[in-house]
PDB file of C-alpha atoms in Angstrom:
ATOM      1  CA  UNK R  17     222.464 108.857 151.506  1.00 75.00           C
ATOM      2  CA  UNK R  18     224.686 111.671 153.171  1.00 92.00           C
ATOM      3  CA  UNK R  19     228.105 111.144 151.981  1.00 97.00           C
ATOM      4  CA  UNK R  20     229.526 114.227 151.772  1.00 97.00           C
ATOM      5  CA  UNK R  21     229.138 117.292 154.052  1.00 98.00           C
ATOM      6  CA  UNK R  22     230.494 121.022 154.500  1.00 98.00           C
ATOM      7  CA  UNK R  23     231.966 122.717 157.705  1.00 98.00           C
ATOM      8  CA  UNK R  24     233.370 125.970 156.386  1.00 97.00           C
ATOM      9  CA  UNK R  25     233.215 127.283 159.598  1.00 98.00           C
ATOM     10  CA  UNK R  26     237.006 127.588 162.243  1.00 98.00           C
ATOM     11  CA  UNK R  27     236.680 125.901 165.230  1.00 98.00           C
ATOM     12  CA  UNK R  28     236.704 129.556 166.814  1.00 98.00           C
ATOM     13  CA  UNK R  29     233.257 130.389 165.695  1.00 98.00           C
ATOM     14  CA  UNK R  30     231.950 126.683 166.086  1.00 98.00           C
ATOM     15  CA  UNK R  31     232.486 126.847 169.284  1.00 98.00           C
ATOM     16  CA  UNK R  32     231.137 130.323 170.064  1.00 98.00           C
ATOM     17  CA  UNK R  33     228.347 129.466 168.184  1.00 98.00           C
ATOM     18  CA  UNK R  34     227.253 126.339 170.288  1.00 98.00           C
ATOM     19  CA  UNK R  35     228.764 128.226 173.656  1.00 98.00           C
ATOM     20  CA  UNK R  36     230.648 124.794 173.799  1.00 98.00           C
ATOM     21  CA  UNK R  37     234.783 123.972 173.786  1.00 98.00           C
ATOM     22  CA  UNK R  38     236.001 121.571 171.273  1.00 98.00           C
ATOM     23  CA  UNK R  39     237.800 119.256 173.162  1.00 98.00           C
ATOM     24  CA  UNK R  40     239.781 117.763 170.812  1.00 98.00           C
ATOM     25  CA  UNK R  41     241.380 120.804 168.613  1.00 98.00           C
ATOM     26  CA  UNK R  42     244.075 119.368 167.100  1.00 98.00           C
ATOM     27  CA  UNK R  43     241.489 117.216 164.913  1.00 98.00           C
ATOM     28  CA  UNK R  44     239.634 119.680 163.715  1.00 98.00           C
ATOM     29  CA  UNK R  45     239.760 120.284 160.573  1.00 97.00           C
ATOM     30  CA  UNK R  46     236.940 123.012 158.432  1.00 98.00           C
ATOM     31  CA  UNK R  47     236.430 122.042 154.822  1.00 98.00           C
ATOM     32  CA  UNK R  48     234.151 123.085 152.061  1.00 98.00           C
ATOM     33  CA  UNK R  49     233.332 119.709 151.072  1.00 97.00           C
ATOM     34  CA  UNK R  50     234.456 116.896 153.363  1.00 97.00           C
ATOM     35  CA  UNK R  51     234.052 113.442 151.509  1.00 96.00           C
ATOM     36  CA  UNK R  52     233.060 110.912 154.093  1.00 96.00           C
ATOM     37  CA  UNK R  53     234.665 108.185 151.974  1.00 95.00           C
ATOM     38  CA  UNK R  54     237.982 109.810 153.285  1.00 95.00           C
ATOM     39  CA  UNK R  55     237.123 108.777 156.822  1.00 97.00           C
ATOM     40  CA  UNK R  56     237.334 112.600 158.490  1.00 98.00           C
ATOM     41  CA  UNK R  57     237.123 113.936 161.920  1.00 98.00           C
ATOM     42  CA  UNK R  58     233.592 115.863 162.296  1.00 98.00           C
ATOM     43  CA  UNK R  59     232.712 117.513 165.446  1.00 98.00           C
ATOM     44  CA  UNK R  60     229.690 115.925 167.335  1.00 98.00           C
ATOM     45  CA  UNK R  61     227.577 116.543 170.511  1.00 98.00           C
ATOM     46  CA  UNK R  62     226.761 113.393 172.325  1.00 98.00           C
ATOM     47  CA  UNK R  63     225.066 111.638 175.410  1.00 97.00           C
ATOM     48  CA  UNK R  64     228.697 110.469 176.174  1.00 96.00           C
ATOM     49  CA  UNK R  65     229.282 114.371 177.317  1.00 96.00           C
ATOM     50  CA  UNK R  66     226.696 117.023 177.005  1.00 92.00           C
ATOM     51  CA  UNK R  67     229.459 119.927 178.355  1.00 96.00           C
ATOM     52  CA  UNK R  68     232.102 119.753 175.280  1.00 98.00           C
ATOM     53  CA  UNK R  69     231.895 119.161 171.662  1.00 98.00           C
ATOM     54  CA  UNK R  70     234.142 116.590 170.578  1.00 98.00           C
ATOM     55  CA  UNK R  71     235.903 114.998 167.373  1.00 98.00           C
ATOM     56  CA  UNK R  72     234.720 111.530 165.763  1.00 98.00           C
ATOM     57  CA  UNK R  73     235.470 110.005 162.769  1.00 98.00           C
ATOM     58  CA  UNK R  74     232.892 109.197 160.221  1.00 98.00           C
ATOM     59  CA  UNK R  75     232.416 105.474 159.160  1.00 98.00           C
ATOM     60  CA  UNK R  76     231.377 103.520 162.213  1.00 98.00           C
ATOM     61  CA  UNK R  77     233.199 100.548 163.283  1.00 97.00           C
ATOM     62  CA  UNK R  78     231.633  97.835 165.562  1.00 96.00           C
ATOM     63  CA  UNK R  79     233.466  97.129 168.643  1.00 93.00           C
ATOM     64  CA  UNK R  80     234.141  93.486 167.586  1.00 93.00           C
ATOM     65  CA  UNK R  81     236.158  94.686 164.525  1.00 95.00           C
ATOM     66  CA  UNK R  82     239.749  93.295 165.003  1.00 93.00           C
ATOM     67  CA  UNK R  83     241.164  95.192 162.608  1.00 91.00           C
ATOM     68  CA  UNK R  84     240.864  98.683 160.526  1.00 91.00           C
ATOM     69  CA  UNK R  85     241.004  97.170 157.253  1.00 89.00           C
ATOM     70  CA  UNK R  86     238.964  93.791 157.761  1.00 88.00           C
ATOM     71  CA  UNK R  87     235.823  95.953 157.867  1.00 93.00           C
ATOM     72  CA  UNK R  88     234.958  96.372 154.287  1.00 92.00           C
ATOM     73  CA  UNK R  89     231.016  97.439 154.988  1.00 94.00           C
ATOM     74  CA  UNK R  90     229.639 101.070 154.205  1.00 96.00           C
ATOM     75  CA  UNK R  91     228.916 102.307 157.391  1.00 97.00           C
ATOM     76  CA  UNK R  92     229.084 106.231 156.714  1.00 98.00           C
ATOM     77  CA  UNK R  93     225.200 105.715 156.860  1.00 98.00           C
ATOM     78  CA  UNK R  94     222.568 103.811 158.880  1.00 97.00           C
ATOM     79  CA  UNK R  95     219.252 103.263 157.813  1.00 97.00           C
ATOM     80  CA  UNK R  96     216.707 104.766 160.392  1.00 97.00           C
ATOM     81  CA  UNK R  97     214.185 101.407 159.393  1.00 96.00           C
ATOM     82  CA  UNK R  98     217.278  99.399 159.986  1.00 96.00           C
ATOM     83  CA  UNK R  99     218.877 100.506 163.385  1.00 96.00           C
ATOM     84  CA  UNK R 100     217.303  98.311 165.842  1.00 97.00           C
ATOM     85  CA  UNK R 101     218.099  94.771 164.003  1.00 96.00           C
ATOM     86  CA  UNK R 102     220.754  95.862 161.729  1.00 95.00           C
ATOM     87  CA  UNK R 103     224.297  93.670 163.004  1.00 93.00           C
ATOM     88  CA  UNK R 104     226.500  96.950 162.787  1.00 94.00           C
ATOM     89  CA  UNK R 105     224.131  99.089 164.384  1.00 96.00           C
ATOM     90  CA  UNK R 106     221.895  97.467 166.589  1.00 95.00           C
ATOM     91  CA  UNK R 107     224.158  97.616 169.691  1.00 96.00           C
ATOM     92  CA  UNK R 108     224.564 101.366 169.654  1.00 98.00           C
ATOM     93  CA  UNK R 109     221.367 102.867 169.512  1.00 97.00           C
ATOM     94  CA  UNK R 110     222.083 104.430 172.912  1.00 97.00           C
ATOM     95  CA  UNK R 111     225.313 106.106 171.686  1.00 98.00           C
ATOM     96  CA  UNK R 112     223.552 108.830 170.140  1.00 98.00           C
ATOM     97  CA  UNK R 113     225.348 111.859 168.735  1.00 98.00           C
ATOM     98  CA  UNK R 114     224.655 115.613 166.433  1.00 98.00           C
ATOM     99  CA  UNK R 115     227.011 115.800 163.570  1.00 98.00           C
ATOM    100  CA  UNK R 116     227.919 119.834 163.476  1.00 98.00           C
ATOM    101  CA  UNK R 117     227.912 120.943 159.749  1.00 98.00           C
ATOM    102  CA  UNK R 118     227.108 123.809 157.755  1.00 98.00           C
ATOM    103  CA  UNK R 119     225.111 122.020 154.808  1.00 98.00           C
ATOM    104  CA  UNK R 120     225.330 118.057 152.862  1.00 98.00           C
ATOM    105  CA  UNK R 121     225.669 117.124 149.062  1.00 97.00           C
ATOM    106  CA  UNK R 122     223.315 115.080 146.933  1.00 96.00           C
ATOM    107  CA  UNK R 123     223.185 114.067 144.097  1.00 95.00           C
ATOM    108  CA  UNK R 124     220.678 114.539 141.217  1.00 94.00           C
ATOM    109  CA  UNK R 125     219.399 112.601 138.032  1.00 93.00           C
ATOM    110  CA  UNK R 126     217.900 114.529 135.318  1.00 91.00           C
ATOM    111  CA  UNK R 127     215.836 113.577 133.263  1.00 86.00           C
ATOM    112  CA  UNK R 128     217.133 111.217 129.956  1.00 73.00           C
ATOM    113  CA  UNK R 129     221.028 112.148 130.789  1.00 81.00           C
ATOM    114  CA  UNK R 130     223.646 109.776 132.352  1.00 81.00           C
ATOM    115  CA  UNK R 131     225.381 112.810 134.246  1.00 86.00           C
ATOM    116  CA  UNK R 132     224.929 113.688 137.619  1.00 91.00           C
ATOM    117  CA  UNK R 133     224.775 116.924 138.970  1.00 94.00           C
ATOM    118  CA  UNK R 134     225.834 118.164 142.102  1.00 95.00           C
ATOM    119  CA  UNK R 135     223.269 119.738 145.049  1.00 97.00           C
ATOM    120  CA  UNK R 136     224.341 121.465 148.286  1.00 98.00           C
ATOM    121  CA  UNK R 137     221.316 121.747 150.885  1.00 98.00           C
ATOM    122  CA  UNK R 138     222.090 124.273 153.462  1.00 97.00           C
ATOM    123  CA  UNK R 139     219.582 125.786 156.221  1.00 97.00           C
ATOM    124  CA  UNK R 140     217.676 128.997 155.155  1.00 95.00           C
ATOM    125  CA  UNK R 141     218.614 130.813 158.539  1.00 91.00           C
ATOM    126  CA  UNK R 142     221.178 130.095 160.448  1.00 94.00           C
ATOM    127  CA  UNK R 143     224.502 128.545 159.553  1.00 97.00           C
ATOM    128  CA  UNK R 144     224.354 124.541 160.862  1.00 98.00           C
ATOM    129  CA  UNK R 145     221.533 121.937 160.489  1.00 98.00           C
ATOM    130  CA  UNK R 146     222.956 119.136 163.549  1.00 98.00           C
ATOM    131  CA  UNK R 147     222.678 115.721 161.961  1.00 98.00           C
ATOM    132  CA  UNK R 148     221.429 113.039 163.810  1.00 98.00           C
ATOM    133  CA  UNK R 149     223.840 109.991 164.023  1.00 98.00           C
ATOM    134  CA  UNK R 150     225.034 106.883 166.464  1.00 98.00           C
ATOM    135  CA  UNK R 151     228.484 106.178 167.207  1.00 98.00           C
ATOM    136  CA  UNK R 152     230.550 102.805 168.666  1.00 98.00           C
ATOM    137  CA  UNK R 153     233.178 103.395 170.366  1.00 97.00           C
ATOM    138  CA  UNK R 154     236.238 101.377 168.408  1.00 96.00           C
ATOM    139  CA  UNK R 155     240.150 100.658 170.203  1.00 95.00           C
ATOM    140  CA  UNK R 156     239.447 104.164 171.860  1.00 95.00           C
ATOM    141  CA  UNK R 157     238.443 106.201 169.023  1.00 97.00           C
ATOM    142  CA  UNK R 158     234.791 107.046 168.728  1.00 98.00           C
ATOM    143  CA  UNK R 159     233.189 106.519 164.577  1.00 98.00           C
ATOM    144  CA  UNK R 160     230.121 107.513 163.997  1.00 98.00           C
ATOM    145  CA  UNK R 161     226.944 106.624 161.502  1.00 98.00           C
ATOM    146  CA  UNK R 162     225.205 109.366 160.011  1.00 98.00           C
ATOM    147  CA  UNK R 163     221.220 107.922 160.062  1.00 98.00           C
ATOM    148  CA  UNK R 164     218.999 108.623 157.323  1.00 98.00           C
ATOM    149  CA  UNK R 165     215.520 108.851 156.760  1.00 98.00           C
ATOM    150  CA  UNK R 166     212.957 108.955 153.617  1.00 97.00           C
ATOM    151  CA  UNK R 167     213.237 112.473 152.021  1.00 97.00           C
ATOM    152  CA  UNK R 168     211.021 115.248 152.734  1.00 96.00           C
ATOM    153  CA  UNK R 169     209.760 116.839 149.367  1.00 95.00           C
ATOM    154  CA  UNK R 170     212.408 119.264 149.104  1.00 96.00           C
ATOM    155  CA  UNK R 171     215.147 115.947 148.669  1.00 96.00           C
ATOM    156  CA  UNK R 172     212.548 114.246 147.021  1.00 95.00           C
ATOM    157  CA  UNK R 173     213.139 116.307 144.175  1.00 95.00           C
ATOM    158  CA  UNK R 174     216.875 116.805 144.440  1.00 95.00           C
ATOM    159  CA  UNK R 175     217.855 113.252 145.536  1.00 95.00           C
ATOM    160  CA  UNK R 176     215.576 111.968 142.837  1.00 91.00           C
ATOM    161  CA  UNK R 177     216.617 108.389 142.594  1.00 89.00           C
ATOM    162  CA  UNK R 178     217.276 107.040 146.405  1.00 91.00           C
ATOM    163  CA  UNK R 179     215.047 109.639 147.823  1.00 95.00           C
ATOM    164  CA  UNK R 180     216.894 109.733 150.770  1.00 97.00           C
ATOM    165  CA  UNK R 181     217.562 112.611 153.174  1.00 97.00           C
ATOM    166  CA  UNK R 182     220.184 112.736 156.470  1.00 98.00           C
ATOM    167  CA  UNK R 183     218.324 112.917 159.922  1.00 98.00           C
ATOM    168  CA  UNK R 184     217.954 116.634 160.398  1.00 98.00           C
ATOM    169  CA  UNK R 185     217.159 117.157 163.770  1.00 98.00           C
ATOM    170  CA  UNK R 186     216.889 120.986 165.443  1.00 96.00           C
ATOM    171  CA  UNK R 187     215.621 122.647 168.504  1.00 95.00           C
ATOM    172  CA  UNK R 188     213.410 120.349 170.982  1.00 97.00           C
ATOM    173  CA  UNK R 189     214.054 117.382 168.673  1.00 97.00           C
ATOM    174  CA  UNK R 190     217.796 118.181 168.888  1.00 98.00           C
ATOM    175  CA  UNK R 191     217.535 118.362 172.383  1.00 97.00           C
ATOM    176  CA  UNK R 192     215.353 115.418 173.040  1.00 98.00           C
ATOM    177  CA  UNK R 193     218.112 113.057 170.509  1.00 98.00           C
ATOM    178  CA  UNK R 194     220.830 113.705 173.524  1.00 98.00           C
ATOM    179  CA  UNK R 195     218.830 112.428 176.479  1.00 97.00           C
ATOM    180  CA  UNK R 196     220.251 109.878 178.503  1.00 94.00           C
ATOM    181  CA  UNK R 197     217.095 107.902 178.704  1.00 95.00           C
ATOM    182  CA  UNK R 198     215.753 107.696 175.429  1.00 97.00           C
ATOM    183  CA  UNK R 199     213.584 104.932 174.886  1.00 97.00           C
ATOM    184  CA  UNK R 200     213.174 103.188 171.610  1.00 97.00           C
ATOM    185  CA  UNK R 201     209.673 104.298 170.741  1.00 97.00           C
ATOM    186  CA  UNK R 202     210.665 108.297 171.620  1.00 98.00           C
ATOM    187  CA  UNK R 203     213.687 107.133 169.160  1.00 98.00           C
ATOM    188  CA  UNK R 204     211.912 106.371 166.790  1.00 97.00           C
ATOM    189  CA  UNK R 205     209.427 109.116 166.457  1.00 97.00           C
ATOM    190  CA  UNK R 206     212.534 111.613 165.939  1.00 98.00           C
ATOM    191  CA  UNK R 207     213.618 109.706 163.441  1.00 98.00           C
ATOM    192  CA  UNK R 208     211.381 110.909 160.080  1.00 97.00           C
ATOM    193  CA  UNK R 209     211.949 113.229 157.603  1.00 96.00           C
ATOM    194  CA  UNK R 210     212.468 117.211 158.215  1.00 95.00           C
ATOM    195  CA  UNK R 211     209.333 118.060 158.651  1.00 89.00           C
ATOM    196  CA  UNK R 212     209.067 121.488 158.017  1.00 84.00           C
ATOM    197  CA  UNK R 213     211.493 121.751 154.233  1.00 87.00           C
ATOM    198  CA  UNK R 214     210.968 125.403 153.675  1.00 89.00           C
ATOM    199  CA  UNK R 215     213.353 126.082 156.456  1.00 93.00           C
ATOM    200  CA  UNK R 216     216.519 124.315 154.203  1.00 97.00           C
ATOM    201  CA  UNK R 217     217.256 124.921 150.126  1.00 97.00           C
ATOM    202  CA  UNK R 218     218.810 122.907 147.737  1.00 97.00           C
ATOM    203  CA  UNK R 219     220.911 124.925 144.666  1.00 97.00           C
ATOM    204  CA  UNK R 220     222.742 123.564 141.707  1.00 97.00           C
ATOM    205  CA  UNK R 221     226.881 123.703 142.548  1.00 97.00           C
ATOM    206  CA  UNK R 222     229.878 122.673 140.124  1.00 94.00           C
ATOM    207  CA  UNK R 223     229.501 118.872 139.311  1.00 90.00           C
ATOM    208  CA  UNK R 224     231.974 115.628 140.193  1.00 87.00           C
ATOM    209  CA  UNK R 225     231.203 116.083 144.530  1.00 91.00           C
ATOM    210  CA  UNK R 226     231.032 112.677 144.090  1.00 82.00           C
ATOM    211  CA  UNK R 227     233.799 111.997 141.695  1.00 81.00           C
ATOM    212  CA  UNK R 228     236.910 111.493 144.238  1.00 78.00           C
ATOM    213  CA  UNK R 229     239.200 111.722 141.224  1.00 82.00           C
ATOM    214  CA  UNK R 230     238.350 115.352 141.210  1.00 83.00           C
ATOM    215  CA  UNK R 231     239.406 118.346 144.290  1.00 88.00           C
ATOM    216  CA  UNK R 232     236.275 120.158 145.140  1.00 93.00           C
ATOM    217  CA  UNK R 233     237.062 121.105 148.812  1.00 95.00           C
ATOM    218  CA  UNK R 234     237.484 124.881 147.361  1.00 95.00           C
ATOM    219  CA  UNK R 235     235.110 127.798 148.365  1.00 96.00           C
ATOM    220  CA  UNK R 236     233.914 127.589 144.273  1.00 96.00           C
ATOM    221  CA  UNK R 237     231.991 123.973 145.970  1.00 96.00           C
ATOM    222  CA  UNK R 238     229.395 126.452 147.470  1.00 97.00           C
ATOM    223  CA  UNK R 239     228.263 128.466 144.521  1.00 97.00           C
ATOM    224  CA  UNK R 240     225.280 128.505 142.636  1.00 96.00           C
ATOM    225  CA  UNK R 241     225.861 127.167 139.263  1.00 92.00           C
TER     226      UNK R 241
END
């Protein structure tokens, strides 16, 4: 699962960080926890336009949707097992995209207690992992699909009962996720767990991320408990 992300970062330094213009500006919008349940704007690179970063909204919606609220599936995520024969997905594995964050939320299950506690997994170095995800483009607006894979052991032990980890993708791989023409096989090698987890951590922050009955897009989201 990745439902919930952070992008702390103004569109200023986004874009001087990725030497790339954000070409929709008036939708960007930094938060320290952005709930994807809320539907928000989240820049992206994709093969649609490799010269601009640009804004689409999380949740994909198939192009035969008729209308916004008829489509009652949970498409913030897309299985990377399920992409080719999935119904929702399997039309847009060509409309590949890299969700720009600064880190993603998980939840964790201790031991012998019914509360959950709250994880934020952030890169080591650097500031952004790039997330990979497919996107459908839906009466004009693009939504996306953030794709997960099995967890590496670093989520294994965080995301301890779906053991589940978002599609980190960096540097060749990152590169190679944009090309025009991808093939299905190259596809699906990229799409496995981080291999290398000792460049990402995973710390304790305040719980209820997942509770949407409580406001944690506050800088407090990102401390250590």
């Amino acid at each position: 699962m990745c439902y919930h992300v952070s992008l702390h970062k103004d569109i200023k330094t986004v874009e001087k960080d990725f030497g790339k213009k954000v070409a929709e500006p008036d939708l960007f919008e930094p938060g320290y926890h952005l709930n994807g349940f809320a539907q928000p704007f989240l820049p992206v690179m994709s093969t649609a336009d490799g010269q601009a970063i640009h804004m689409y909204r999380w949740k994909l919606f198939p192009h035969w949707v008729k209308e916004e609220s008829a489509w009652k599936a949970n498409t913030l995520n897309a299985k990377g097992e399920e992409l080719f024969e999935k119904g929702s997905y399997k039309a847009y594995w060509k409309n590949r995209c890299l969700v720009i964050c600064n880190g993603f939320f998980e939840p964790h299950h201790p031991d012998g207690q019914k509360k959950v506690q709250s994880y934020f997994i952030r890169p080591k170095e650097g500031d952004y992992f790039t997330l990979g995800a497919i996107y459908s483009v839906w009466k004009d607006m693009p939504t996306f699909s953030i794709i997960t894979v099995p967890a590496n052991p670093l989520l294994e032990g965080i995301h301890n009962e779906k053991k589940r980890m978002p599609l980190v993708l960096d540097g060749e791989q990152a590169e190679a996720w944009l090309l025009q023409d991808l093939k299905k096989d190259e596809m699906s090698d990229l799409m496995v767990p981080y291999p290398d987890d000792s460049k990402m951590e995973g710390y304790r922050v305040i719980d209820g991320v997942t509770n949407s009955r409580v406001n944690t897009n506050v800088p407090e989201v990102l401390q250590p408990v």
